[in-house]
Each structure stands twice: as C-alpha cells, then as structure tokens.
CSV table of C-alpha atoms in Angstrom, one decimal:
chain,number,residue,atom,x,y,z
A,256,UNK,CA,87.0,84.7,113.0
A,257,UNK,CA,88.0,87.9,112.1
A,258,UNK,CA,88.5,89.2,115.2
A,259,UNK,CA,88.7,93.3,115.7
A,260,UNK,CA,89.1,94.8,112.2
A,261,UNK,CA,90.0,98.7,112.1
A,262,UNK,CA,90.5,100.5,108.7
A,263,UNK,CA,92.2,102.3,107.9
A,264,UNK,CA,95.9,101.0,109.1
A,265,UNK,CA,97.3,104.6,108.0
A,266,UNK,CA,95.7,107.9,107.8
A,267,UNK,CA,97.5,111.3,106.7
A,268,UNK,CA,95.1,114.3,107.5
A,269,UNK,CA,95.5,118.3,107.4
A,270,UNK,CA,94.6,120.3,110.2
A,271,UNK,CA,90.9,120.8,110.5
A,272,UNK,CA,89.3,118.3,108.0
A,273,UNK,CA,87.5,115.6,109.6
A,274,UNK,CA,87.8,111.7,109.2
A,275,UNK,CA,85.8,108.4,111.1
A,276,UNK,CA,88.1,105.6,111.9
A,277,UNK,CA,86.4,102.0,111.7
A,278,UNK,CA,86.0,99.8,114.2
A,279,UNK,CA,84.4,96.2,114.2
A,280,UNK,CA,84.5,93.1,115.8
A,281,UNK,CA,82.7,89.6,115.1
A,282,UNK,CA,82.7,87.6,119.0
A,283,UNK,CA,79.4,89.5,120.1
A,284,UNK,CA,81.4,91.4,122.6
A,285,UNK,CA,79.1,93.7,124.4
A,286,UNK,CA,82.5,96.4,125.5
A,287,UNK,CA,83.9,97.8,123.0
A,288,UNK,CA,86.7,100.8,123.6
A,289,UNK,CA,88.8,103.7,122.0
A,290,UNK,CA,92.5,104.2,123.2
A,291,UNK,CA,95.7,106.1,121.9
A,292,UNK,CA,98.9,105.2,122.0
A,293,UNK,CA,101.7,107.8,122.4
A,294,UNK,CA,105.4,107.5,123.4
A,295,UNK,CA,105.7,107.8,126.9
A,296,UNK,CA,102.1,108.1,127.5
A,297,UNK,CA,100.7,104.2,127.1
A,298,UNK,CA,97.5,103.3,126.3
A,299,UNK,CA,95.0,106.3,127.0
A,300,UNK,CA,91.1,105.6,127.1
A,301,UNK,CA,89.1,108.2,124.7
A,302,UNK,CA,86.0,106.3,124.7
A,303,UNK,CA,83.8,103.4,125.2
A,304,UNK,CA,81.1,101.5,124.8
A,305,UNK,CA,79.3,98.8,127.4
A,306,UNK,CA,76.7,98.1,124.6
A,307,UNK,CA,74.4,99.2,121.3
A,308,UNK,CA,73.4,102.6,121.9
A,309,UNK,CA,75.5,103.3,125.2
A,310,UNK,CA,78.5,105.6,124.8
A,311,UNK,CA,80.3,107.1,127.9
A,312,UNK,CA,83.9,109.4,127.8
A,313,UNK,CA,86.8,108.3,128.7
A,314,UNK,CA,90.1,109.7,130.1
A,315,UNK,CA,90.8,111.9,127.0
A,316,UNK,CA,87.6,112.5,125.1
A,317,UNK,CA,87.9,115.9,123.7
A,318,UNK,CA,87.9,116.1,119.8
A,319,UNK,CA,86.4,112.8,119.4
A,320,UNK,CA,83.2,111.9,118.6
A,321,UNK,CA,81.4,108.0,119.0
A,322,UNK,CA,78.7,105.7,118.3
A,323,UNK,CA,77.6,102.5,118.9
A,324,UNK,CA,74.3,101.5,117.0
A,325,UNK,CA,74.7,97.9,116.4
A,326,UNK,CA,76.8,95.1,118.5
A,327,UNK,CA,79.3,94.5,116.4
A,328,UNK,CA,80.4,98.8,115.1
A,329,UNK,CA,82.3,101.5,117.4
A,330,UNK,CA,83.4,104.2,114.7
A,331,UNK,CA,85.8,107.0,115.8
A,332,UNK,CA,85.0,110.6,114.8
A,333,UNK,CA,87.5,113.4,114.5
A,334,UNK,CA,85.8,116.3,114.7
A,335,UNK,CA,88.5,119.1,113.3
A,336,UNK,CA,91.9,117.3,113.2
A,337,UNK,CA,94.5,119.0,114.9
A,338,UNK,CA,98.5,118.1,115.0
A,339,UNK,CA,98.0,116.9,119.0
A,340,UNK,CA,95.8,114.1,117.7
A,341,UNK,CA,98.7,112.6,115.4
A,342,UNK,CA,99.0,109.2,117.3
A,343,UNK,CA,98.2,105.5,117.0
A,344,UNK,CA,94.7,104.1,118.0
A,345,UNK,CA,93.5,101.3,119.0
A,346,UNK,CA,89.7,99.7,119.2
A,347,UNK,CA,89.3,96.9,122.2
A,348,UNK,CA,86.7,95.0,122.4
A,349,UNK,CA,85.3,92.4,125.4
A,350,UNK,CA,82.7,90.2,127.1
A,351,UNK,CA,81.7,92.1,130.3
A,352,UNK,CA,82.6,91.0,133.6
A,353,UNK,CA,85.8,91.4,136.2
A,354,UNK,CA,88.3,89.1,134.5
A,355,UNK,CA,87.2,88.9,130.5
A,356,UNK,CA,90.5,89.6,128.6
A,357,UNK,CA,90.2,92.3,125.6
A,358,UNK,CA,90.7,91.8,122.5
A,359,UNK,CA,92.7,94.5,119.9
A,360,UNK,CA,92.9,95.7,116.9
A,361,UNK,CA,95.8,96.0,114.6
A,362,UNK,CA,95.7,99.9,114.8
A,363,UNK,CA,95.5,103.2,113.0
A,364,UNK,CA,98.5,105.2,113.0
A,365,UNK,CA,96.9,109.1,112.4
A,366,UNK,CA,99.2,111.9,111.6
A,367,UNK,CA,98.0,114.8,111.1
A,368,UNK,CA,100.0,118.1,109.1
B,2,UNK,CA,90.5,107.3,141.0
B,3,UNK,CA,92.3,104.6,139.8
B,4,UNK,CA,96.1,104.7,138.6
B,5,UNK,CA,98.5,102.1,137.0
B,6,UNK,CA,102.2,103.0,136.6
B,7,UNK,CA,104.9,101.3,135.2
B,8,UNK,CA,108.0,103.6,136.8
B,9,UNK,CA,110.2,102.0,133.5
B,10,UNK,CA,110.2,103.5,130.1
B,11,UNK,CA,113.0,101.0,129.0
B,12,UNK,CA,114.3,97.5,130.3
B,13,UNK,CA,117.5,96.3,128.6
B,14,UNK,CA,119.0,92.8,129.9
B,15,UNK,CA,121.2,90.0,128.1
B,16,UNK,CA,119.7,86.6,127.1
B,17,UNK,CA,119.6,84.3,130.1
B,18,UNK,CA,119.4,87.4,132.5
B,19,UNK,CA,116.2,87.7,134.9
B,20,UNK,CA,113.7,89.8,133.9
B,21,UNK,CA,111.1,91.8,136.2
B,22,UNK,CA,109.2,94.5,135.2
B,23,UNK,CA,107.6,96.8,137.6
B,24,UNK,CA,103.6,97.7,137.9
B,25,UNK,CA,102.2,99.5,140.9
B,26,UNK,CA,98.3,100.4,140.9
B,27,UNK,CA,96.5,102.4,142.7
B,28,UNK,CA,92.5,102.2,144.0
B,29,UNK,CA,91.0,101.0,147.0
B,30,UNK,CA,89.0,98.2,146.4
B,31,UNK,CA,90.4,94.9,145.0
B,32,UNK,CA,91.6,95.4,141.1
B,33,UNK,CA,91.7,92.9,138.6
B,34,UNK,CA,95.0,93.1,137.3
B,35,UNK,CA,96.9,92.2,134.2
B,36,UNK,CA,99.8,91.8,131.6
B,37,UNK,CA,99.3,92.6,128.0
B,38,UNK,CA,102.1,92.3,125.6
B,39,UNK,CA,102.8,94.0,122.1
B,40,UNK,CA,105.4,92.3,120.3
B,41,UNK,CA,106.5,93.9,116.7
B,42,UNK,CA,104.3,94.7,114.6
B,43,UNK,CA,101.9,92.6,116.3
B,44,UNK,CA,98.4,94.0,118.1
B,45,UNK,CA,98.5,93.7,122.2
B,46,UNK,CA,97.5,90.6,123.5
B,47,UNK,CA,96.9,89.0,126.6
B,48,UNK,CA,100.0,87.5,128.8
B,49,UNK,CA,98.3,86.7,131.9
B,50,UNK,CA,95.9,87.9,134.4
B,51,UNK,CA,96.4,87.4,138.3
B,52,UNK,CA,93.3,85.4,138.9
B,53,UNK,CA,94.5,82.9,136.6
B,54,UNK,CA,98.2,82.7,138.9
B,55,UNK,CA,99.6,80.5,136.0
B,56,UNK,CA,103.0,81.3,134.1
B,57,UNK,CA,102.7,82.1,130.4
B,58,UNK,CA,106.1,81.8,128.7
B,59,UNK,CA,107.9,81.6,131.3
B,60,UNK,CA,106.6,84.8,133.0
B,61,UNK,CA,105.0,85.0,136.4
B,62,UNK,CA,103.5,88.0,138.2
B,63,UNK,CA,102.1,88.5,141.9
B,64,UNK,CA,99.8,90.8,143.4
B,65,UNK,CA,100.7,92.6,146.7
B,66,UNK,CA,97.7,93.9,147.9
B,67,UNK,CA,100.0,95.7,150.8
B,68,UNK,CA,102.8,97.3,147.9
B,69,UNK,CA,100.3,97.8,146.0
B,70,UNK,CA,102.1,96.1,143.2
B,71,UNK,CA,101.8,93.3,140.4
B,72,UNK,CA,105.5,92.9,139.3
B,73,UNK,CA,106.0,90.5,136.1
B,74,UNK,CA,109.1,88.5,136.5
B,75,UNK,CA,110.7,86.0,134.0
B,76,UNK,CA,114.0,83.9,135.6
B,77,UNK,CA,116.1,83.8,132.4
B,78,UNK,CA,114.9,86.2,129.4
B,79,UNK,CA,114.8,85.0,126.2
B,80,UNK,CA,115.2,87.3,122.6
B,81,UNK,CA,112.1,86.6,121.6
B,82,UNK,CA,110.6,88.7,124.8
B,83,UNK,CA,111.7,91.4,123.4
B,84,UNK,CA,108.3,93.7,123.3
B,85,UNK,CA,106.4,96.9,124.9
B,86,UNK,CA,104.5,95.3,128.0
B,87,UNK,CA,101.8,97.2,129.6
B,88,UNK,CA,100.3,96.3,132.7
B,89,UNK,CA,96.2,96.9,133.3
B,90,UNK,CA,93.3,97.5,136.2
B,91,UNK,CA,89.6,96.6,135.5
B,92,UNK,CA,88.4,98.1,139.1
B,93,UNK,CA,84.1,99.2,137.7
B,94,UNK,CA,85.5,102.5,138.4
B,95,UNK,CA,84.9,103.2,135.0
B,96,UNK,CA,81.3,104.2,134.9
B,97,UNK,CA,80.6,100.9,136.5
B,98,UNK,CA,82.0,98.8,134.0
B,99,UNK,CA,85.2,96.9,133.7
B,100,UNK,CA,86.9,98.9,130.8
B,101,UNK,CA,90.6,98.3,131.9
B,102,UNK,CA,92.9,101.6,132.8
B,103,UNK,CA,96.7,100.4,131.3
B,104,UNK,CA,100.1,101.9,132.4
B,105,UNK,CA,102.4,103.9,130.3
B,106,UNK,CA,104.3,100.7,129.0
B,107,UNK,CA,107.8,99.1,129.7
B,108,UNK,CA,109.9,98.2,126.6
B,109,UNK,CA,111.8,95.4,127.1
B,110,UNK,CA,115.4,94.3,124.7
B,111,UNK,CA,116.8,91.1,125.2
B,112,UNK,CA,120.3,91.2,123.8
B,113,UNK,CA,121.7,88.4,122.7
C-alpha cells in the first residue's frame, strides 16, 4: 500500500499566483487533514475533512481553499500565495474514532518569493 | 478550547542519559493523548498512544489527569532517538470529530 502520497515534495511559487497541493491516500480512511509545519510553531491544523463532501476549517484556514469529493482525495488550494505561507505541509489521514492513529504524508515544503 | 504544549524547543542529552520530554494539555474532558515521532527525513509516525500504556523503543509516557500532563520518558537514550517529537490530543472538540490538536514539538540530540 501506498499509504498517503502528496505531490509535489517541493514547490517554488511567486507572490500572488495560485497552486493545489495533492493529497491522496489508499486505507479508505474516512478523516483526512491539512497541517503546516513551522519552526517553533508545530503542527498547525488548516483544514479537514471527516468524509466525501464534508470540509470544516481548522486552526489556521485563511488563504486556503479545500475539497473532498471522493474517499480517497483532499487537495490543498492556495488562493494568492503570499511569503507567510512559505512552510512545510502535511496531509493526515485516519479511521474515525477516539484512539485511531493518523497516518502522514511525506510533505510539501512551499516557499514562496 | 483545547491546548497541547511542549514547554521545550530543544532537548540535548549524552547516549546512556535519561530522557523525558515534557507535554502538558489542556481541556476538560478526558483527552486521548499521544506521541508522534519525526525522525530525518522521515514523515511522523506513531510512538505510542496512552490507552495502549505499552513502551515502544524503550519510551514510556503517563497521563496525569491532575498535572495535566503526559510526559514521555526513555531511561537510557540511545543516538538513534535523535528526532522532533510532538505530542497530540484527539478530545471531539474539533467539530465533533477526533482530528488531533499537536504541540509545537521537542527536538531531541543524542550525543554520542
């Protein structure tokens, strides 16, 4: 099994175009989830998704955009990149339920000029 | 709302040392707690979660429901646990579901 794929592994944008980071994961995990990763900051929840055409924010959603229209697909939309979003993402996904253990993808490290 | 915080940017021990690294929570009801670990270049994974109360490499971790607090604590480190750690709540909080909140991370160096 494949696991949680995201694509790409590295992203250079300039300020203001837009760009959809992939997410998809093959164990028919109903939660799926959006985080970034910045020094000093840890993991911090954009995002997420508790099944196919259910999307709820997070703890920082703003600039972001997401999806969910099949199990297995959580894509990541940048609206109008901007230099504050230069960090490295992360998609989650997990059975639901109190003690299921997410799983991770390899990340997308975004910087953004 | 609910809170996790890891008060340690940086942990730097010598092999053979013991290790603990620090995780307090906050929320009111009872959390589901755990330990993820990110080794280099490696995506997080699982180290253990505190229903489970087994030790996974060595490492152990408690919850105190009265501090507040699920420390994870290793006797004698070893090099190879050299790797960010972040601790994580599941409480429903989050919209009702069990998306977990994570701390700011600990970065532990094992010297040799």
């Amino acid at each position: 099994n494949a696991g949680v794929t995201q694509t790409p592994k590295f992203q250079v944008l300039k300020t203001g175009q837009s760009m959809t980071l992939q997410c998809a994961q093959d164990m028919n995990h109903e939660y799926m989830s959006w985080y970034r990763q910045d020094p000093g900051m840890g993991l911090r929840l954009i995002h997420y998704s508790v099944g196919a055409g259910i999307t709820d924010q997070g703890e920082v959603p703003n600039g972001y955009n997401v999806s969910r229209s099949t199990t297995e697909d959580f894509p990541l939309r940048l609206l109008s990149a901007a230099p504050s979003q230069t960090s490295v993402y992360f998609c989650a996904s997990s059975y639901s339920g109190r003690w299921t253990e997410a799983f991770f993808g390899q990340g997308t490290r975004l910087t953004v000029v | 709302a609910q809170r996790v915080t890891q008060p340690e940017k940086l942990l730097s021990v010598f092999k053979g040392a013991p290790v603990e690294l620090k995780c307090n929570y906050s929320y009111s009801g009872s959390p589901e707690l755990f330990w993820y670990v990110q080794y280099s270049r490696q995506r997080l994974q699982l180290l253990l979660r505190h229903i489970s109360r087994e030790s996974i490499k060595g490492f152990t971790a408690d919850l105190n429901k009265g501090e507040t607090s699920f420390h994870l604590k290793k006797p004698f480190a070893q090099e190879e646990d050299s790797a960010m750690y972040y601790c994580a709540l599941k409480s429903g909080e989050t919209g009702g579901s069990y998306i977990p909140t994570f701390g700011r991370g600990t970065s532990l160096i094992v010297h040799p």
